[in-house]
Coordinates of C-alpha atoms in Angstrom, one line a residue:
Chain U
X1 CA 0.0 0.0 0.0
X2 CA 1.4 3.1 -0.9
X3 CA -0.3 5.3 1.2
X4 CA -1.7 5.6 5.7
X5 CA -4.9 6.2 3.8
X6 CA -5.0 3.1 1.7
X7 CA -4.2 1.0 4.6
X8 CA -7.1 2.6 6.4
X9 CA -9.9 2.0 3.5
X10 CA -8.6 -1.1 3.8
X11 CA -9.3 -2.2 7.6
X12 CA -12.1 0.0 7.8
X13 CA -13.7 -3.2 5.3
X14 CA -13.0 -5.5 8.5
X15 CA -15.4 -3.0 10.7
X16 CA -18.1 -3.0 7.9
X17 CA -17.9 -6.7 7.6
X18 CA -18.2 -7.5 11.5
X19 CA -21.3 -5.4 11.2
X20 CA -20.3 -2.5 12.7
X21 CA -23.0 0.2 12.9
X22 CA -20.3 3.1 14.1
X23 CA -16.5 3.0 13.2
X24 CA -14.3 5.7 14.4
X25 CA -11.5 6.9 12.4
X26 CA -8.5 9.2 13.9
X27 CA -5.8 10.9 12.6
X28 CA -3.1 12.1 14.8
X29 CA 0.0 14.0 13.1
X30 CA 2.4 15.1 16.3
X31 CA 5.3 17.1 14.8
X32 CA 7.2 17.3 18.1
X33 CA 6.5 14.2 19.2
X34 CA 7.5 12.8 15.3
X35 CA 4.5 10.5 15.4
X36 CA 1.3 10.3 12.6
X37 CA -0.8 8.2 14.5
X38 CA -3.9 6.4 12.9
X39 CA -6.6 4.6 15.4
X40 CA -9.4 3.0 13.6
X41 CA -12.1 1.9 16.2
X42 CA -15.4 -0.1 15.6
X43 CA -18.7 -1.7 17.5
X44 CA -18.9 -4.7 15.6
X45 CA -18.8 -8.5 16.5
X46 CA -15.2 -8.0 17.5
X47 CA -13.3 -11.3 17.9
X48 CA -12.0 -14.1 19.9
X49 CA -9.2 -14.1 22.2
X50 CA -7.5 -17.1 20.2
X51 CA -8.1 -15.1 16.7
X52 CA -6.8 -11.9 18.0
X53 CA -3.8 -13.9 19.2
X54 CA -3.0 -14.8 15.4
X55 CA -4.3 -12.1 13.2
X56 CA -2.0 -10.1 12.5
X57 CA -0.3 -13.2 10.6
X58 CA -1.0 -13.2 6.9
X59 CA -1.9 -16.9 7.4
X60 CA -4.9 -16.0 9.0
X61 CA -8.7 -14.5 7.6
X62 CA -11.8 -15.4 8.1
X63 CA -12.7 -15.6 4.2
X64 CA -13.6 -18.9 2.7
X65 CA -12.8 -18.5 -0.9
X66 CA -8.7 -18.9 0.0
X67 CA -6.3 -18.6 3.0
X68 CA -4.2 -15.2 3.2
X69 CA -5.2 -12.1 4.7
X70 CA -2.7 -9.4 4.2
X71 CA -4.8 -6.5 5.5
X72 CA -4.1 -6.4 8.9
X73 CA -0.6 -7.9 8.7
X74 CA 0.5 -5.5 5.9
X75 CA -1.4 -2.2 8.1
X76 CA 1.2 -3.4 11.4
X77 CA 4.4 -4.2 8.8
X78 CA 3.8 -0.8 7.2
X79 CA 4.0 1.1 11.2
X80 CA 6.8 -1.0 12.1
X81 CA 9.4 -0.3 9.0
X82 CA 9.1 3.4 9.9
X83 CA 10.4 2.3 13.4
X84 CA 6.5 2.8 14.6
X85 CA 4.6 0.4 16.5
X86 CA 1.1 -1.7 16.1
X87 CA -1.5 -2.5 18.7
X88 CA -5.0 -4.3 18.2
X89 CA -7.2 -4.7 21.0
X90 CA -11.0 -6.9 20.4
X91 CA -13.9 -8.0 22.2
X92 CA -16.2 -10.3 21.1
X93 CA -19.3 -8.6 21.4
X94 CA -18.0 -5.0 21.9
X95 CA -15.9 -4.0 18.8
X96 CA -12.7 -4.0 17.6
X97 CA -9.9 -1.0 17.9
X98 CA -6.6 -1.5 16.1
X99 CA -3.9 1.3 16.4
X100 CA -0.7 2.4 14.6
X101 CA 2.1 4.7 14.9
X102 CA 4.6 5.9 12.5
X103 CA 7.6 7.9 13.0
X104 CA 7.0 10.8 11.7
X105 CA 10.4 11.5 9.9
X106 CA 11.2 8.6 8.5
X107 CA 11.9 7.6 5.0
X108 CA 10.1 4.1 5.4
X109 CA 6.9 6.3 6.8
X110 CA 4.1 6.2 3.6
X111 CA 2.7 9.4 2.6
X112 CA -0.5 9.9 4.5
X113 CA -2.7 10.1 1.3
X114 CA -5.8 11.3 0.1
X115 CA -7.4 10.8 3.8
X116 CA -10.4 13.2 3.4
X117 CA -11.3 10.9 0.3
X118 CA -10.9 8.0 2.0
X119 CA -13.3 9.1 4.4
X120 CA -15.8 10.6 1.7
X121 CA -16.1 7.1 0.2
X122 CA -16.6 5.7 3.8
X123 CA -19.5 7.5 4.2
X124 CA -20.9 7.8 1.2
X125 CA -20.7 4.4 -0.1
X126 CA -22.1 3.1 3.7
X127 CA -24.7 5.5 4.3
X128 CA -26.4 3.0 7.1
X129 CA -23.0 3.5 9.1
X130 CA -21.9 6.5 11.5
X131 CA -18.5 7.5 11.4
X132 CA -16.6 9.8 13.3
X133 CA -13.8 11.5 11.1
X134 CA -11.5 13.0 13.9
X135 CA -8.1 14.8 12.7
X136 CA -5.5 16.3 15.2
X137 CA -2.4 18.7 13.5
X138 CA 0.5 19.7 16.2
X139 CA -2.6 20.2 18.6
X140 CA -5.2 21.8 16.5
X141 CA -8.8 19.5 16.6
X142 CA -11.0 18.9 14.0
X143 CA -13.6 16.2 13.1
X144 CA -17.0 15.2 11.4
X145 CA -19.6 13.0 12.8
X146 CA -22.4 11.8 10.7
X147 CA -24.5 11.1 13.8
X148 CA -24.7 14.9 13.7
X149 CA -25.2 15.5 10.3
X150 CA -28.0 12.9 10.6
X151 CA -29.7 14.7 13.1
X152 CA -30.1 18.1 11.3
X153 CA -30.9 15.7 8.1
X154 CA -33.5 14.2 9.5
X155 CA -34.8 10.3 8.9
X156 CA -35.8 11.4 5.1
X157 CA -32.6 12.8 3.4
X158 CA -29.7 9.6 2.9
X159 CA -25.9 10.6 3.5
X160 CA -25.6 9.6 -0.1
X161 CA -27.8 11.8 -1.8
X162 CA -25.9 13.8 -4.3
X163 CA -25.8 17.2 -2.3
X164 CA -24.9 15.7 0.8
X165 CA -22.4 13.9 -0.9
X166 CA -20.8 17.1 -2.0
X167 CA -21.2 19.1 1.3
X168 CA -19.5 16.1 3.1
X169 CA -16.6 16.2 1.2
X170 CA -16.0 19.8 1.6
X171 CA -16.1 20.1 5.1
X172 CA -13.8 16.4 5.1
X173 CA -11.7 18.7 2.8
X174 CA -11.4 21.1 6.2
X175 CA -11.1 18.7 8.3
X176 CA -7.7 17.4 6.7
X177 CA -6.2 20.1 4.6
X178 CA -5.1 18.8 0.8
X179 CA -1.6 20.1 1.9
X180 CA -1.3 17.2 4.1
X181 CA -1.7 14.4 1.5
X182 CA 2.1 14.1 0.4
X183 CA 3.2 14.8 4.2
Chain W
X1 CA -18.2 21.3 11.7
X2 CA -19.2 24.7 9.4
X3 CA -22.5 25.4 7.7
X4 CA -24.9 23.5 9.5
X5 CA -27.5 26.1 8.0
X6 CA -26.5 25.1 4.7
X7 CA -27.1 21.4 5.5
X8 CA -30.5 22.0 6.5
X9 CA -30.9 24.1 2.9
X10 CA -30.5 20.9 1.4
X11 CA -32.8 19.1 4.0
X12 CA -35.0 21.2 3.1
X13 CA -35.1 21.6 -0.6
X14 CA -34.8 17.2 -0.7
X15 CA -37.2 16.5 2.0
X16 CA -40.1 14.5 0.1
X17 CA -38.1 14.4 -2.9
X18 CA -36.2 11.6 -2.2
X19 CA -38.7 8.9 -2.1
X20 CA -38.0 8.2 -5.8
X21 CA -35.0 5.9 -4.3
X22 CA -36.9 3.8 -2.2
X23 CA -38.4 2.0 -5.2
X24 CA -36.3 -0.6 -6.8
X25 CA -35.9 1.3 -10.0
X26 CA -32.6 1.9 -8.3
X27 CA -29.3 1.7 -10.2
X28 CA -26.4 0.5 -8.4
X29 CA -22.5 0.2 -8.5
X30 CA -20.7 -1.8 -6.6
X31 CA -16.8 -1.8 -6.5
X32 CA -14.7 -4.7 -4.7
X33 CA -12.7 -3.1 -2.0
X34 CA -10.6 -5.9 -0.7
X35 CA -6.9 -5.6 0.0
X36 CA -6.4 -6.9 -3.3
X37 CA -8.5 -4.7 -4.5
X38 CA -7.3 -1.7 -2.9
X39 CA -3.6 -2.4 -3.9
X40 CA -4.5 -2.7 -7.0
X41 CA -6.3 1.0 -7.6
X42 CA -9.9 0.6 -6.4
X43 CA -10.2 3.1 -4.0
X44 CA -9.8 6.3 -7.2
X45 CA -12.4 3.8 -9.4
X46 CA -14.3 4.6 -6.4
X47 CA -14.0 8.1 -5.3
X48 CA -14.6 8.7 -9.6
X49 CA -17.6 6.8 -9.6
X50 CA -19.1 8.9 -5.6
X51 CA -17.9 12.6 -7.4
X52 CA -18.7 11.7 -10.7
X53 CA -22.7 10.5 -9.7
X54 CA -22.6 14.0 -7.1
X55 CA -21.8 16.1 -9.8
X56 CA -24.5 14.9 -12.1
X57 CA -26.8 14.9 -9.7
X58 CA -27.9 11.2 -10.2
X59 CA -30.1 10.5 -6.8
X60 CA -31.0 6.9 -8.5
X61 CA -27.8 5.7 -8.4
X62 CA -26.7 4.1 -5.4
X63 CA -22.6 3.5 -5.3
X64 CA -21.5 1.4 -2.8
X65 CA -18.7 -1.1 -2.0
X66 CA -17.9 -4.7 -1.4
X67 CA -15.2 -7.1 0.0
X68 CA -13.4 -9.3 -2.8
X69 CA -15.1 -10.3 -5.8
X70 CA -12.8 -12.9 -6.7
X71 CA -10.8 -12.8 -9.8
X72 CA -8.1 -10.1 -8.1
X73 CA -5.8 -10.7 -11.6
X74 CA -8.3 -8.2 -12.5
X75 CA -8.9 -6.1 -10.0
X76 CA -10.1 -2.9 -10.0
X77 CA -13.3 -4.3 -10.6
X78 CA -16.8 -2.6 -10.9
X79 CA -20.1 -4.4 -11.2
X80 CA -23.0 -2.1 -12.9
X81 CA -26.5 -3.1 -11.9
X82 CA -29.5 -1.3 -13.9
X83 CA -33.4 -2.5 -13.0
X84 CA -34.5 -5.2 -15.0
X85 CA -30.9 -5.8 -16.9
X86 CA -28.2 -8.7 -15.9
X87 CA -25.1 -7.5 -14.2
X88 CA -22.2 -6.0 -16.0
X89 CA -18.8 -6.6 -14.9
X90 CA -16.1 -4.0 -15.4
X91 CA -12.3 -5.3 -15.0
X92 CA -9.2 -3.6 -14.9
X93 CA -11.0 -0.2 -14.1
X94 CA -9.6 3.5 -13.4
X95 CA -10.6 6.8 -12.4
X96 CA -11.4 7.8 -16.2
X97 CA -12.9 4.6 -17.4
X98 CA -15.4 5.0 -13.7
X99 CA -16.3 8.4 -15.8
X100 CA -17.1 7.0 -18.7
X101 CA -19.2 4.0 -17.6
X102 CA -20.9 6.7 -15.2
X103 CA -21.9 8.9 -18.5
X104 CA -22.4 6.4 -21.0
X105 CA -24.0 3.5 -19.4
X106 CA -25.5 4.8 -16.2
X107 CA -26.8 8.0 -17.5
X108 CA -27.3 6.7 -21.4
X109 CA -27.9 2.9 -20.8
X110 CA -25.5 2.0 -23.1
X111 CA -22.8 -1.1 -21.8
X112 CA -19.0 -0.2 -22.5
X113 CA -18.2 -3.3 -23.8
X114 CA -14.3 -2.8 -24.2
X115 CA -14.3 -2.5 -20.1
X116 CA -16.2 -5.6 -19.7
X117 CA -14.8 -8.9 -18.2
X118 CA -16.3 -10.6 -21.5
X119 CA -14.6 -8.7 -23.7
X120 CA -11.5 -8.6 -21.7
X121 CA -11.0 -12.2 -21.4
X122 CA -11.8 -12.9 -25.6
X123 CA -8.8 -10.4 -26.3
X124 CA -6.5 -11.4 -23.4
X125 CA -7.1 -15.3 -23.7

């Protein structure tokens, strides 16, 4: 995967596949701390004990149709080779949170990537899901919640509906500056 | 979060507009958003197919995505489901073929048959 963002679409499929009816998405970018941290957090069916012992090998997934799963294992490989680190945590039941952190200035660190359209197609393409877009730079807070925008939407009016669509994506396009795609 | 007011504009101006999408006249893409998937270019298929259906303004089409669809040698892939028609199976997709399919057979009906999987595997046997 050649970009954070990438890697994030990617897990964020594990969340919507374990039925998760709100995923959480953060971004962290710490200059003086030289981290980009990326914590994606779901309420889904979570897991066993035993499966989150072994799934972050690529020798593990819960498809039927073959038996690799590189998602996972390639999202912790990518955190590591920038001298970062990995951490999943699941409950079966409760959810799933998996978190990783990259050293910031390193040359093994991907660019972060088109994160606000990640996040666009999230929502968009899931409109029975709530997610909760949350993006820190050196301190300063921003974030989208679609619980929110649901409630001044009303029951009537989908998240997918064409304008909606397009005012997501520009306030996404606050919420993580384009300047920050190649960071 | 800005413009709140500007949300509830377009609350307002949809609200009993959008029952046209609860029927099943509904057209639909679906693009497969598996790792392999992903690595291989879906996730601008996608984001061409979300901006380029906002832009036009088509509420009856629904784009949403899906885990892997199987044949990953021909990944991105994007499956185009019209009321009353069989499926059509896009392979090898990108951001500017996702416009094209959007224009010529979502908004015109009309299949692009050198995207198609059937096509595709005739000329690549």
């Amino acid at each position: 995967m050649k970009e954070i963002a990438l890697h994030i679409m990617d897990i964020v499929q594990n969340s919507i596949t374990a039925n998760a009816t709100l995923i959480e998405i953060s971004l962290e970018i710490e200059s003086r701390e030289d981290t980009v941290s990326v914590t994606v957090k779901d309420n889904g069916k979570g897991m066993s004990r035993e499966m989150l012992m072994h799934v972050t090998s690529p020798f593990v997934t819960t498809r039927t149709t073959r038996k690799v799963g590189l998602g996972i294992s390639l999202f912790k490989a990518g955190a590591e080779n920038s001298g970062g680190s990995f951490t999943i945590d699941s409950e079966e039941g409760k959810g799933t949170e998996l978190s990783a952190v990259y050293v910031l200035d390193n040359i093994d660190r991907p660019p972060i990537g088109d994160f606000a359209g990640t996040a666009h197609s999230l929502i968009v393409c899931n409109p029975a899901i709530d997610f909760v877009i949350r993006v820190v730079i050196d301190g300063r807070e921003d974030a989208l919640d679609t619980r929110e925008v649901r409630k001044v939407l009303g029951q009537d009016v989908p998240l997918d509906l064409p304008d909606v669509s397009a005012w997501l994506k520009e306030n996404l396009d606050e919420v993580f500056p384009s300047e920050y795609v190649m960071f | 979060m800005k413009s709140l007011q500007e949300l509830e504009a377009i609350r307002n101006r949809m609200q009993g507009k959008v029952d046209i999408r609860k029927n099943d006249a509904e057209k639909r893409v679906v693009v497969g958003m598996a790792t392999c998937g992903i690595a291989a270019g879906a996730r601008p298929v996608l984001q061409a197919f979300v901006d380029e259906v906002a832009t036009r303004g088509l509420s009856d089409v629904v784009v949403s995505q899906t885990g892997c669809i199987g044949v990953c040698r021909l990944e991105p892939i994007a499956e185009v489901f019209m009321p009353g028609q069989e499926k059509v199976t896009y392979v090898k997709m990108d951001a500017e073929k996702a416009k094209r399919v959007v224009a010529e057979h979502l908004v015109n009906g009309n299949i692009v048959t050198e995207y198609t999987i059937g096509y595709y595997e005739k000329n690549n046997a």
